[in-house]
């Protein structure tokens, strides 16, 4: 659990953790990938178990304001391949 200002966003929380845990944490939290459009940066961040970058619930993405009790987690979205 971390304490942030009342008007903090997901981005503020991630930056707090990057400052605390350093470059290796940043590499896992913020991904840079190649795509047909060039380099794409994607946050590997979930707010209340929903991906911040892909959810219609979070149109502000990383700038989504946090509320007391929100849970931020980090993980990889797995997809692709053949069945």
Tab-separated table of N, CA and C in Angstrom:
chain	number	residue	atom	x	y	z
A	1	UNK	N	0.850	-1.174	0.000
A	1	UNK	CA	0.000	0.000	0.000
A	1	UNK	C	0.895	1.236	0.000
A	2	UNK	N	0.501	2.218	-0.838
A	2	UNK	CA	1.250	3.474	-0.887
A	2	UNK	C	0.292	4.642	-0.657
A	3	UNK	N	0.834	5.728	-0.178
A	3	UNK	CA	0.061	6.946	0.066
A	3	UNK	C	0.393	7.955	-1.023
A	4	UNK	N	-0.647	8.484	-1.686
A	4	UNK	CA	-0.477	9.496	-2.720
A	4	UNK	C	-1.386	10.677	-2.425
A	5	UNK	N	-1.143	11.794	-3.111
A	5	UNK	CA	-2.009	12.967	-2.971
A	5	UNK	C	-3.430	12.604	-3.405
A	6	UNK	N	-4.407	13.362	-2.941
A	6	UNK	CA	-5.811	13.098	-3.257
A	6	UNK	C	-6.128	13.142	-4.747
A	7	UNK	N	-5.448	13.979	-5.511
A	7	UNK	CA	-5.759	14.110	-6.936
A	7	UNK	C	-4.819	13.287	-7.825
A	8	UNK	N	-4.235	12.228	-7.291
A	8	UNK	CA	-3.267	11.415	-8.032
A	8	UNK	C	-3.944	10.549	-9.084
A	9	UNK	N	-3.160	10.237	-10.114
A	9	UNK	CA	-3.628	9.395	-11.212
A	9	UNK	C	-2.870	8.067	-11.204
A	10	UNK	N	-3.292	7.160	-12.070
A	10	UNK	CA	-2.570	5.896	-12.245
A	10	UNK	C	-1.114	6.202	-12.609
A	11	UNK	N	-0.914	7.153	-13.499
A	11	UNK	CA	0.434	7.527	-13.916
A	11	UNK	C	1.284	7.994	-12.735
A	12	UNK	N	0.696	8.768	-11.833
A	12	UNK	CA	1.425	9.218	-10.637
A	12	UNK	C	1.870	8.027	-9.789
A	13	UNK	N	0.993	7.061	-9.620
A	13	UNK	CA	1.322	5.878	-8.824
A	13	UNK	C	2.431	5.068	-9.481
A	14	UNK	N	2.340	4.877	-10.805
A	14	UNK	CA	3.374	4.123	-11.522
A	14	UNK	C	4.711	4.853	-11.431
A	15	UNK	N	4.709	6.162	-11.612
A	15	UNK	CA	5.964	6.924	-11.502
A	15	UNK	C	6.548	6.848	-10.100
A	16	UNK	N	5.702	6.866	-9.079
A	16	UNK	CA	6.169	6.698	-7.703
A	16	UNK	C	6.911	5.367	-7.562
A	17	UNK	N	6.314	4.308	-8.106
A	17	UNK	CA	6.923	2.982	-8.002
A	17	UNK	C	8.188	2.865	-8.841
A	18	UNK	N	8.203	3.499	-10.013
A	18	UNK	CA	9.418	3.504	-10.840
A	18	UNK	C	10.550	4.203	-10.095
A	19	UNK	N	10.245	5.332	-9.468
A	19	UNK	CA	11.266	6.046	-8.692
A	19	UNK	C	11.761	5.210	-7.516
A	20	UNK	N	10.872	4.439	-6.925
A	20	UNK	CA	11.243	3.622	-5.771
A	20	UNK	C	12.031	2.375	-6.175
A	21	UNK	N	11.598	1.701	-7.253
A	21	UNK	CA	12.180	0.404	-7.612
A	21	UNK	C	13.116	0.435	-8.822
A	22	UNK	N	13.163	1.549	-9.553
A	22	UNK	CA	14.164	1.720	-10.594
A	22	UNK	C	13.817	1.188	-11.976
A	23	UNK	N	14.887	1.125	-12.769
A	23	UNK	CA	14.782	0.828	-14.196
A	23	UNK	C	14.185	-0.551	-14.484
A	24	UNK	N	14.566	-1.569	-13.723
A	24	UNK	CA	14.028	-2.918	-13.983
A	24	UNK	C	12.516	-2.952	-13.809
A	25	UNK	N	12.027	-2.236	-12.814
A	25	UNK	CA	10.575	-2.155	-12.626
A	25	UNK	C	9.945	-1.430	-13.817
A	26	UNK	N	10.559	-0.343	-14.251
A	26	UNK	CA	10.036	0.427	-15.378
A	26	UNK	C	9.945	-0.436	-16.632
A	27	UNK	N	10.953	-1.267	-16.873
A	27	UNK	CA	10.956	-2.147	-18.047
A	27	UNK	C	9.762	-3.092	-18.046
A	28	UNK	N	9.317	-3.521	-16.889
A	28	UNK	CA	8.191	-4.452	-16.804
A	28	UNK	C	6.843	-3.743	-16.785
A	29	UNK	N	6.809	-2.543	-16.250
A	29	UNK	CA	5.548	-1.799	-16.138
A	29	UNK	C	5.173	-1.094	-17.439
A	30	UNK	N	6.171	-0.585	-18.156
A	30	UNK	CA	5.928	0.145	-19.390
A	30	UNK	C	6.670	-0.570	-20.520
A	31	UNK	N	5.923	-1.137	-21.449
A	31	UNK	CA	6.511	-1.911	-22.539
A	31	UNK	C	6.609	-1.070	-23.801
A	32	UNK	N	7.684	-1.254	-24.559
A	32	UNK	CA	7.816	-0.646	-25.880
A	32	UNK	C	7.918	-1.788	-26.875
A	33	UNK	N	6.995	-1.787	-27.847
A	33	UNK	CA	6.921	-2.886	-28.807
A	33	UNK	C	6.953	-2.336	-30.222
A	34	UNK	N	7.376	-3.163	-31.166
A	34	UNK	CA	7.300	-2.821	-32.581
A	34	UNK	C	5.937	-3.242	-33.105
A	35	UNK	N	5.359	-2.402	-33.940
A	35	UNK	CA	4.091	-2.743	-34.585
A	35	UNK	C	4.144	-2.229	-36.015
A	36	UNK	N	3.095	-2.461	-36.757
A	36	UNK	CA	3.045	-1.981	-38.139
A	36	UNK	C	3.039	-0.452	-38.189
A	37	UNK	N	2.632	0.200	-37.095
A	37	UNK	CA	2.631	1.656	-37.019
A	37	UNK	C	3.952	2.205	-36.461
A	38	UNK	N	4.904	1.346	-36.183
A	38	UNK	CA	6.178	1.756	-35.589
A	38	UNK	C	6.237	1.349	-34.127
A	39	UNK	N	7.045	2.037	-33.352
A	39	UNK	CA	7.178	1.734	-31.921
A	39	UNK	C	5.905	2.124	-31.185
A	40	UNK	N	5.435	1.250	-30.323
A	40	UNK	CA	4.239	1.487	-29.529
A	40	UNK	C	4.610	1.298	-28.069
A	41	UNK	N	4.219	2.250	-27.240
A	41	UNK	CA	4.439	2.132	-25.807
A	41	UNK	C	3.123	1.756	-25.160
A	42	UNK	N	3.162	0.729	-24.324
A	42	UNK	CA	1.955	0.239	-23.680
A	42	UNK	C	2.224	0.020	-22.206
A	43	UNK	N	1.293	0.488	-21.408
A	43	UNK	CA	1.401	0.266	-19.967
A	43	UNK	C	0.916	-1.136	-19.643
A	44	UNK	N	1.681	-1.841	-18.870
A	44	UNK	CA	1.340	-3.189	-18.421
A	44	UNK	C	0.674	-3.075	-17.054
A	45	UNK	N	-0.327	-2.187	-16.973
A	45	UNK	CA	-0.903	-1.770	-15.704
A	45	UNK	C	-2.391	-2.099	-15.674
A	46	UNK	N	-2.832	-2.619	-14.537
A	46	UNK	CA	-4.239	-2.961	-14.335
A	46	UNK	C	-4.768	-2.157	-13.151
A	47	UNK	N	-5.960	-1.607	-13.320
A	47	UNK	CA	-6.632	-0.886	-12.247
A	47	UNK	C	-7.869	-1.670	-11.880
A	48	UNK	N	-7.919	-2.127	-10.648
A	48	UNK	CA	-9.049	-2.948	-10.180
A	48	UNK	C	-9.295	-4.130	-11.116
A	49	UNK	N	-8.204	-4.782	-11.500
A	49	UNK	CA	-8.174	-5.996	-12.320
A	49	UNK	C	-8.539	-5.804	-13.786
A	50	UNK	N	-8.578	-4.568	-14.260
A	50	UNK	CA	-8.879	-4.302	-15.671
A	50	UNK	C	-7.712	-3.533	-16.291
A	51	UNK	N	-7.288	-3.923	-17.510
A	51	UNK	CA	-6.168	-3.229	-18.132
A	51	UNK	C	-6.503	-1.765	-18.402
A	52	UNK	N	-5.643	-0.892	-17.947
A	52	UNK	CA	-5.877	0.551	-18.083
A	52	UNK	C	-5.875	0.967	-19.554
A	53	UNK	N	-5.008	0.372	-20.372
A	53	UNK	CA	-4.897	0.775	-21.779
A	53	UNK	C	-6.050	0.286	-22.660
A	54	UNK	N	-6.751	-0.766	-22.284
A	54	UNK	CA	-7.729	-1.375	-23.179
A	54	UNK	C	-9.176	-1.246	-22.719
A	55	UNK	N	-9.413	-0.782	-21.548
A	55	UNK	CA	-10.773	-0.770	-20.999
A	55	UNK	C	-11.554	0.477	-21.371
A	56	UNK	N	-12.775	0.287	-21.831
A	56	UNK	CA	-13.674	1.422	-22.075
A	56	UNK	C	-13.981	2.138	-20.764
A	57	UNK	N	-13.827	1.433	-19.640
A	57	UNK	CA	-14.062	2.035	-18.324
A	57	UNK	C	-13.037	3.112	-17.988
A	58	UNK	N	-11.894	3.086	-18.643
A	58	UNK	CA	-10.814	4.023	-18.334
A	58	UNK	C	-10.422	4.820	-19.575
A	59	UNK	N	-11.297	5.684	-20.062
A	59	UNK	CA	-10.969	6.439	-21.281
A	59	UNK	C	-9.759	7.348	-21.116
A	60	UNK	N	-9.427	7.727	-19.881
A	60	UNK	CA	-8.248	8.574	-19.650
A	60	UNK	C	-6.969	7.745	-19.514
A	61	UNK	N	-7.112	6.451	-19.614
A	61	UNK	CA	-5.994	5.506	-19.524
A	61	UNK	C	-5.110	5.797	-18.316
A	62	UNK	N	-3.826	6.093	-18.520
A	62	UNK	CA	-2.899	6.303	-17.405
A	62	UNK	C	-3.205	7.574	-16.618
A	63	UNK	N	-4.018	8.452	-17.180
A	63	UNK	CA	-4.390	9.686	-16.480
A	63	UNK	C	-5.685	9.528	-15.685
A	64	UNK	N	-6.158	8.301	-15.531
A	64	UNK	CA	-7.355	8.032	-14.746
A	64	UNK	C	-7.103	8.401	-13.287
A	65	UNK	N	-7.968	9.231	-12.705
A	65	UNK	CA	-7.806	9.583	-11.291
A	65	UNK	C	-8.026	8.354	-10.396
A	66	UNK	N	-7.251	8.272	-9.336
A	66	UNK	CA	-7.400	7.174	-8.382
A	66	UNK	C	-8.370	7.562	-7.271
A	67	UNK	N	-9.073	6.541	-6.781
A	67	UNK	CA	-9.961	6.715	-5.629
A	67	UNK	C	-9.410	5.876	-4.478
A	68	UNK	N	-9.768	6.236	-3.275
A	68	UNK	CA	-9.362	5.467	-2.112
A	68	UNK	C	-9.822	4.018	-2.288
A	69	UNK	N	-8.927	3.085	-2.105
A	69	UNK	CA	-9.264	1.672	-2.218
A	69	UNK	C	-8.987	1.065	-3.581
A	70	UNK	N	-8.628	1.869	-4.593
A	70	UNK	CA	-8.278	1.316	-5.899
A	70	UNK	C	-7.051	0.423	-5.765
A	71	UNK	N	-7.016	-0.624	-6.571
A	71	UNK	CA	-5.878	-1.545	-6.575
A	71	UNK	C	-5.197	-1.493	-7.936
A	72	UNK	N	-3.899	-1.257	-7.926
A	72	UNK	CA	-3.100	-1.269	-9.149
A	72	UNK	C	-2.262	-2.529	-9.122
A	73	UNK	N	-2.247	-3.233	-10.264
A	73	UNK	CA	-1.401	-4.415	-10.374
A	73	UNK	C	-0.714	-4.381	-11.737
A	74	UNK	N	0.251	-5.253	-11.908
A	74	UNK	CA	1.052	-5.282	-13.109
A	74	UNK	C	1.104	-6.710	-13.608
A	75	UNK	N	1.035	-6.896	-14.923
A	75	UNK	CA	1.099	-8.225	-15.481
A	75	UNK	C	1.109	-8.170	-16.983
A	76	UNK	N	1.337	-9.273	-17.601
A	76	UNK	CA	1.383	-9.332	-19.054
A	76	UNK	C	0.065	-9.818	-19.621
A	77	UNK	N	-0.380	-9.126	-20.658
A	77	UNK	CA	-1.544	-9.555	-21.399
A	77	UNK	C	-1.049	-10.576	-22.414
A	78	UNK	N	-1.619	-11.758	-22.399
A	78	UNK	CA	-1.147	-12.821	-23.280
A	78	UNK	C	-2.189	-13.031	-24.365
A	79	UNK	N	-1.735	-13.056	-25.594
A	79	UNK	CA	-2.654	-13.259	-26.708
A	79	UNK	C	-1.890	-13.678	-27.944
A	80	UNK	N	-2.630	-14.032	-28.959
A	80	UNK	CA	-2.025	-14.406	-30.223
A	80	UNK	C	-1.808	-15.905	-30.328
A	81	UNK	N	-1.169	-16.313	-31.373
A	81	UNK	CA	-0.899	-17.731	-31.574
A	81	UNK	C	-2.017	-18.411	-32.338
A	82	UNK	N	-1.918	-19.701	-32.433
A	82	UNK	CA	-2.916	-20.485	-33.156
A	82	UNK	C	-3.568	-21.478	-32.221
A	83	UNK	N	-4.787	-21.823	-32.565
A	83	UNK	CA	-5.520	-22.836	-31.785
A	83	UNK	C	-5.492	-24.140	-32.519
